[in-house]
């Protein structure tokens, strides 16, 4: 194939092949957005190399081969990302897993480091399940003061329990 001579040729190439390439990528990826991205990237690369590119085979073969390799690369990246996430998750449950009692004790120690008024608000909210308005009414405080006390408590706990933060956030630091 001769190098693409102009924009009109390129646009025609795009119109003639985009759908086939997209369907090919979509069939393998099952994700329309990723399939579109792959096809767009291939055409962008083709446009950038338009003056130097000389193909030994038919353009459709070249484009579908590019889709095939791009899809393989994408699937490989997705697999690596998932593997990495699994490794991170399994790190929380490795040999260094704390027993329930150890976690409970660490939480109790950390809660004791919260100033008394903020600790009372924290316990009422997180351990007794009371909402901000209920706490404000019971302690005769403004709702904003309750929010401030909860915020102060959370900041202290996050600092004290950062080594088990993912687990703690699942329990009550949201």
PDB file of C-alpha atoms in Angstrom:
ATOM      1  CA  UNK A   1       0.000   0.000   0.000  1.00  0.00           C
ATOM      2  CA  UNK A   2       1.171   3.492  -0.754  1.00  0.00           C
ATOM      3  CA  UNK A   3       1.385   5.905   2.147  1.00  0.00           C
ATOM      4  CA  UNK A   4      -1.837   7.840   2.745  1.00  0.00           C
ATOM      5  CA  UNK A   5      -1.608  10.845   0.486  1.00  0.00           C
ATOM      6  CA  UNK A   6      -4.164  13.155   2.063  1.00  0.00           C
ATOM      7  CA  UNK A   7      -6.906  13.716   4.601  1.00  0.00           C
ATOM      8  CA  UNK A   8      -9.656  12.576   2.214  1.00  0.00           C
ATOM      9  CA  UNK A   9      -7.986   9.176   1.732  1.00  0.00           C
ATOM     10  CA  UNK A  10      -7.582   8.826   5.478  1.00  0.00           C
ATOM     11  CA  UNK A  11     -11.224   9.721   6.149  1.00  0.00           C
ATOM     12  CA  UNK A  12     -12.349   7.157   3.586  1.00  0.00           C
ATOM     13  CA  UNK A  13     -10.117   4.521   5.168  1.00  0.00           C
ATOM     14  CA  UNK A  14     -11.670   5.371   8.526  1.00  0.00           C
ATOM     15  CA  UNK A  15     -15.244   5.170   7.195  1.00  0.00           C
ATOM     16  CA  UNK A  16     -14.576   1.874   5.419  1.00  0.00           C
ATOM     17  CA  UNK A  17     -12.950   0.122   8.388  1.00  0.00           C
ATOM     18  CA  UNK A  18     -14.033   1.698  11.646  1.00  0.00           C
ATOM     19  CA  UNK A  19     -17.137  -0.457  12.208  1.00  0.00           C
ATOM     20  CA  UNK A  20     -15.345  -3.732  11.457  1.00  0.00           C
ATOM     21  CA  UNK A  21     -12.481  -2.821  13.783  1.00  0.00           C
ATOM     22  CA  UNK A  22     -14.840  -1.668  16.518  1.00  0.00           C
ATOM     23  CA  UNK A  23     -16.934  -4.852  16.338  1.00  0.00           C
ATOM     24  CA  UNK A  24     -13.787  -6.968  16.438  1.00  0.00           C
ATOM     25  CA  UNK A  25     -12.519  -5.184  19.557  1.00  0.00           C
ATOM     26  CA  UNK A  26     -15.953  -5.181  21.200  1.00  0.00           C
ATOM     27  CA  UNK A  27     -16.351  -8.923  20.661  1.00  0.00           C
ATOM     28  CA  UNK A  28     -13.199  -9.597  22.673  1.00  0.00           C
ATOM     29  CA  UNK A  29     -13.453  -6.827  25.294  1.00  0.00           C
ATOM     30  CA  UNK A  30     -17.207  -6.627  25.905  1.00  0.00           C
ATOM     31  CA  UNK A  31     -16.680  -2.954  26.742  1.00  0.00           C
ATOM     32  CA  UNK A  32     -17.834  -0.374  24.161  1.00  0.00           C
ATOM     33  CA  UNK A  33     -15.710   2.402  25.627  1.00  0.00           C
ATOM     34  CA  UNK A  34     -12.502   0.362  25.564  1.00  0.00           C
ATOM     35  CA  UNK A  35     -13.274  -0.867  22.045  1.00  0.00           C
ATOM     36  CA  UNK A  36     -13.746   2.708  20.834  1.00  0.00           C
ATOM     37  CA  UNK A  37     -10.525   3.820  22.514  1.00  0.00           C
ATOM     38  CA  UNK A  38      -8.558   1.045  20.859  1.00  0.00           C
ATOM     39  CA  UNK A  39      -9.879   1.841  17.387  1.00  0.00           C
ATOM     40  CA  UNK A  40      -9.288   5.561  17.868  1.00  0.00           C
ATOM     41  CA  UNK A  41      -5.727   4.917  19.068  1.00  0.00           C
ATOM     42  CA  UNK A  42      -5.002   2.756  16.030  1.00  0.00           C
ATOM     43  CA  UNK A  43      -6.246   5.423  13.647  1.00  0.00           C
ATOM     44  CA  UNK A  44      -4.364   8.121  15.533  1.00  0.00           C
ATOM     45  CA  UNK A  45      -1.160   6.092  15.253  1.00  0.00           C
ATOM     46  CA  UNK A  46      -1.857   5.453  11.586  1.00  0.00           C
ATOM     47  CA  UNK A  47      -2.320   9.180  10.955  1.00  0.00           C
ATOM     48  CA  UNK A  48       0.897  10.050  12.788  1.00  0.00           C
ATOM     49  CA  UNK A  49       2.841   7.559  10.662  1.00  0.00           C
ATOM     50  CA  UNK A  50       0.966   8.208   7.408  1.00  0.00           C
ATOM     51  CA  UNK A  51       3.983   9.580   5.519  1.00  0.00           C
ATOM     52  CA  UNK A  52       6.319   6.713   6.425  1.00  0.00           C
ATOM     53  CA  UNK A  53       3.967   3.750   6.514  1.00  0.00           C
ATOM     54  CA  UNK A  54       4.321   1.205   3.724  1.00  0.00           C
ATOM     55  CA  UNK A  55       2.277  -1.959   4.147  1.00  0.00           C
ATOM     56  CA  UNK A  56       3.209  -5.353   2.792  1.00  0.00           C
ATOM     57  CA  UNK A  57      -0.357  -6.654   3.063  1.00  0.00           C
ATOM     58  CA  UNK A  58      -3.902  -5.462   2.524  1.00  0.00           C
ATOM     59  CA  UNK A  59      -4.960  -2.546   4.752  1.00  0.00           C
ATOM     60  CA  UNK A  60      -7.829  -4.518   6.369  1.00  0.00           C
ATOM     61  CA  UNK A  61      -5.417  -7.235   7.426  1.00  0.00           C
ATOM     62  CA  UNK A  62      -3.097  -4.609   8.882  1.00  0.00           C
ATOM     63  CA  UNK A  63      -5.931  -2.853  10.761  1.00  0.00           C
ATOM     64  CA  UNK A  64      -7.462  -6.052  12.156  1.00  0.00           C
ATOM     65  CA  UNK A  65      -4.037  -7.256  13.230  1.00  0.00           C
ATOM     66  CA  UNK A  66      -3.528  -3.930  14.996  1.00  0.00           C
ATOM     67  CA  UNK A  67      -6.891  -4.426  16.744  1.00  0.00           C
ATOM     68  CA  UNK A  68      -5.916  -7.953  17.767  1.00  0.00           C
ATOM     69  CA  UNK A  69      -2.637  -6.848  19.341  1.00  0.00           C
ATOM     70  CA  UNK A  70      -4.195  -3.785  20.972  1.00  0.00           C
ATOM     71  CA  UNK A  71      -6.940  -5.926  22.496  1.00  0.00           C
ATOM     72  CA  UNK A  72      -4.358  -8.416  23.791  1.00  0.00           C
ATOM     73  CA  UNK A  73      -2.361  -5.569  25.320  1.00  0.00           C
ATOM     74  CA  UNK A  74      -5.502  -4.102  26.911  1.00  0.00           C
ATOM     75  CA  UNK A  75      -6.578  -7.457  28.365  1.00  0.00           C
ATOM     76  CA  UNK A  76      -3.069  -7.966  29.711  1.00  0.00           C
ATOM     77  CA  UNK A  77      -3.164  -4.550  31.419  1.00  0.00           C
ATOM     78  CA  UNK A  78      -6.580  -5.292  32.923  1.00  0.00           C
ATOM     79  CA  UNK A  79      -5.334  -8.655  34.202  1.00  0.00           C
ATOM     80  CA  UNK A  80      -2.244  -7.033  35.741  1.00  0.00           C
ATOM     81  CA  UNK A  81      -4.408  -4.390  37.427  1.00  0.00           C
ATOM     82  CA  UNK A  82      -6.724  -7.054  38.856  1.00  0.00           C
ATOM     83  CA  UNK A  83      -3.755  -9.121  39.993  1.00  0.00           C
ATOM     84  CA  UNK A  84      -2.264  -6.072  41.679  1.00  0.00           C
ATOM     85  CA  UNK A  85      -5.548  -5.348  43.456  1.00  0.00           C
ATOM     86  CA  UNK A  86      -5.726  -8.960  44.636  1.00  0.00           C
ATOM     87  CA  UNK A  87      -2.181  -8.743  45.981  1.00  0.00           C
ATOM     88  CA  UNK A  88      -3.045  -5.573  47.871  1.00  0.00           C
ATOM     89  CA  UNK A  89      -6.222  -7.116  49.248  1.00  0.00           C
ATOM     90  CA  UNK A  90      -4.474 -10.320  50.246  1.00  0.00           C
ATOM     91  CA  UNK A  91      -1.861  -8.234  52.057  1.00  0.00           C
ATOM     92  CA  UNK A  92      -4.548  -7.268  54.553  1.00  0.00           C
ATOM     93  CA  UNK A  93      -5.166 -10.917  55.280  1.00  0.00           C
ATOM     94  CA  UNK A  94      -1.628 -12.227  55.328  1.00  0.00           C
ATOM     95  CA  UNK A  95       0.324 -13.739  58.191  1.00  0.00           C
ATOM     96  CA  UNK A  96       0.103 -10.443  60.033  1.00  0.00           C
ATOM     97  CA  UNK A  97      -3.647 -10.728  60.456  1.00  0.00           C
ATOM     98  CA  UNK A  98      -4.752  -9.396  63.788  1.00  0.00           C
ATOM     99  CA  UNK A  99      -7.236 -11.350  65.856  1.00  0.00           C
ATOM    100  CA  UNK A 100     -10.586  -9.803  66.619  1.00  0.00           C
ATOM    101  CA  UNK A 101      -9.495  -9.243  70.217  1.00  0.00           C
ATOM    102  CA  UNK A 102      -6.320  -7.455  69.114  1.00  0.00           C
ATOM    103  CA  UNK A 103      -8.274  -5.189  66.785  1.00  0.00           C
ATOM    104  CA  UNK A 104     -10.870  -4.502  69.457  1.00  0.00           C
ATOM    105  CA  UNK A 105      -8.151  -3.639  71.983  1.00  0.00           C
ATOM    106  CA  UNK A 106      -6.424  -1.298  69.521  1.00  0.00           C
ATOM    107  CA  UNK A 107      -9.710   0.442  68.808  1.00  0.00           C
ATOM    108  CA  UNK A 108     -10.455   0.801  72.526  1.00  0.00           C
ATOM    109  CA  UNK A 109      -6.998   2.270  73.187  1.00  0.00           C
ATOM    110  CA  UNK A 110      -7.383   4.685  70.273  1.00  0.00           C
ATOM    111  CA  UNK A 111     -10.863   5.754  71.420  1.00  0.00           C
ATOM    112  CA  UNK A 112      -9.462   6.527  74.872  1.00  0.00           C
ATOM    113  CA  UNK A 113      -7.096   9.043  73.222  1.00  0.00           C
ATOM    114  CA  UNK A 114     -10.058  11.117  72.040  1.00  0.00           C
ATOM    115  CA  UNK A 115     -10.890  14.058  74.360  1.00  0.00           C
ATOM    116  CA  UNK A 116     -13.802  13.201  76.691  1.00  0.00           C
ATOM    117  CA  UNK A 117     -16.548  15.297  75.051  1.00  0.00           C
ATOM    118  CA  UNK A 118     -15.605  14.194  71.523  1.00  0.00           C
ATOM    119  CA  UNK A 119     -15.327  10.584  72.763  1.00  0.00           C
ATOM    120  CA  UNK A 120     -18.862  10.695  74.158  1.00  0.00           C
ATOM    121  CA  UNK A 121     -20.213  12.081  70.847  1.00  0.00           C
ATOM    122  CA  UNK A 122     -18.258   9.467  68.895  1.00  0.00           C
ATOM    123  CA  UNK A 123     -19.570   6.570  70.989  1.00  0.00           C
ATOM    124  CA  UNK A 124     -23.147   7.814  70.757  1.00  0.00           C
ATOM    125  CA  UNK A 125     -22.878   8.097  66.971  1.00  0.00           C
ATOM    126  CA  UNK A 126     -20.742   5.118  65.961  1.00  0.00           C
ATOM    127  CA  UNK A 127     -21.391   2.621  68.710  1.00  0.00           C
ATOM    128  CA  UNK A 128     -24.960   3.440  69.761  1.00  0.00           C
ATOM    129  CA  UNK A 129     -26.146   4.438  66.279  1.00  0.00           C
ATOM    130  CA  UNK A 130     -27.534   7.850  67.190  1.00  0.00           C
ATOM    131  CA  UNK A 131     -27.669  10.495  64.468  1.00  0.00           C
ATOM    132  CA  UNK A 132     -26.275  14.027  64.781  1.00  0.00           C
ATOM    133  CA  UNK A 133     -29.603  15.631  65.644  1.00  0.00           C
ATOM    134  CA  UNK A 134     -30.356  13.068  68.355  1.00  0.00           C
ATOM    135  CA  UNK A 135     -26.940  13.612  69.920  1.00  0.00           C
ATOM    136  CA  UNK A 136     -27.289  17.401  69.713  1.00  0.00           C
ATOM    137  CA  UNK A 137     -30.686  17.239  71.440  1.00  0.00           C
ATOM    138  CA  UNK A 138     -29.558  14.825  74.155  1.00  0.00           C
ATOM    139  CA  UNK A 139     -26.353  16.751  74.973  1.00  0.00           C
ATOM    140  CA  UNK A 140     -27.931  20.167  74.333  1.00  0.00           C
ATOM    141  CA  UNK A 141     -25.361  21.045  71.675  1.00  0.00           C
ATOM    142  CA  UNK A 142     -25.734  22.504  68.219  1.00  0.00           C
ATOM    143  CA  UNK A 143     -25.637  19.995  65.351  1.00  0.00           C
ATOM    144  CA  UNK A 144     -22.525  21.798  64.060  1.00  0.00           C
ATOM    145  CA  UNK A 145     -20.756  21.203  67.373  1.00  0.00           C
ATOM    146  CA  UNK A 146     -21.634  17.509  67.133  1.00  0.00           C
ATOM    147  CA  UNK A 147     -20.237  17.420  63.579  1.00  0.00           C
ATOM    148  CA  UNK A 148     -17.056  19.145  64.770  1.00  0.00           C
ATOM    149  CA  UNK A 149     -16.634  16.661  67.627  1.00  0.00           C
ATOM    150  CA  UNK A 150     -17.140  13.710  65.260  1.00  0.00           C
ATOM    151  CA  UNK A 151     -14.638  15.169  62.830  1.00  0.00           C
ATOM    152  CA  UNK A 152     -12.078  15.603  65.613  1.00  0.00           C
ATOM    153  CA  UNK A 153     -12.659  12.002  66.739  1.00  0.00           C
ATOM    154  CA  UNK A 154     -12.257  10.609  63.243  1.00  0.00           C
ATOM    155  CA  UNK A 155      -9.023  12.514  62.700  1.00  0.00           C
ATOM    156  CA  UNK A 156      -7.550  11.111  65.905  1.00  0.00           C
ATOM    157  CA  UNK A 157      -8.675   7.558  65.129  1.00  0.00           C
ATOM    158  CA  UNK A 158      -7.347   7.661  61.576  1.00  0.00           C
ATOM    159  CA  UNK A 159      -3.975   8.725  62.925  1.00  0.00           C
ATOM    160  CA  UNK A 160      -3.934   6.147  65.701  1.00  0.00           C
ATOM    161  CA  UNK A 161      -5.205   3.263  63.576  1.00  0.00           C
ATOM    162  CA  UNK A 162      -3.569   3.979  60.218  1.00  0.00           C
ATOM    163  CA  UNK A 163      -1.848   0.563  60.225  1.00  0.00           C
ATOM    164  CA  UNK A 164      -5.255  -1.106  60.120  1.00  0.00           C
ATOM    165  CA  UNK A 165      -7.047   1.749  58.339  1.00  0.00           C
ATOM    166  CA  UNK A 166      -8.687  -0.281  55.536  1.00  0.00           C
ATOM    167  CA  UNK A 167     -10.281  -2.596  58.067  1.00  0.00           C
ATOM    168  CA  UNK A 168     -11.270   0.217  60.411  1.00  0.00           C
ATOM    169  CA  UNK A 169     -12.826   2.259  57.613  1.00  0.00           C
ATOM    170  CA  UNK A 170     -15.017  -0.738  56.810  1.00  0.00           C
ATOM    171  CA  UNK A 171     -16.123  -0.860  60.438  1.00  0.00           C
ATOM    172  CA  UNK A 172     -16.959   2.762  61.267  1.00  0.00           C
ATOM    173  CA  UNK A 173     -14.756   5.516  59.930  1.00  0.00           C
ATOM    174  CA  UNK A 174     -16.928   6.511  56.979  1.00  0.00           C
TER     175      UNK A 174
END
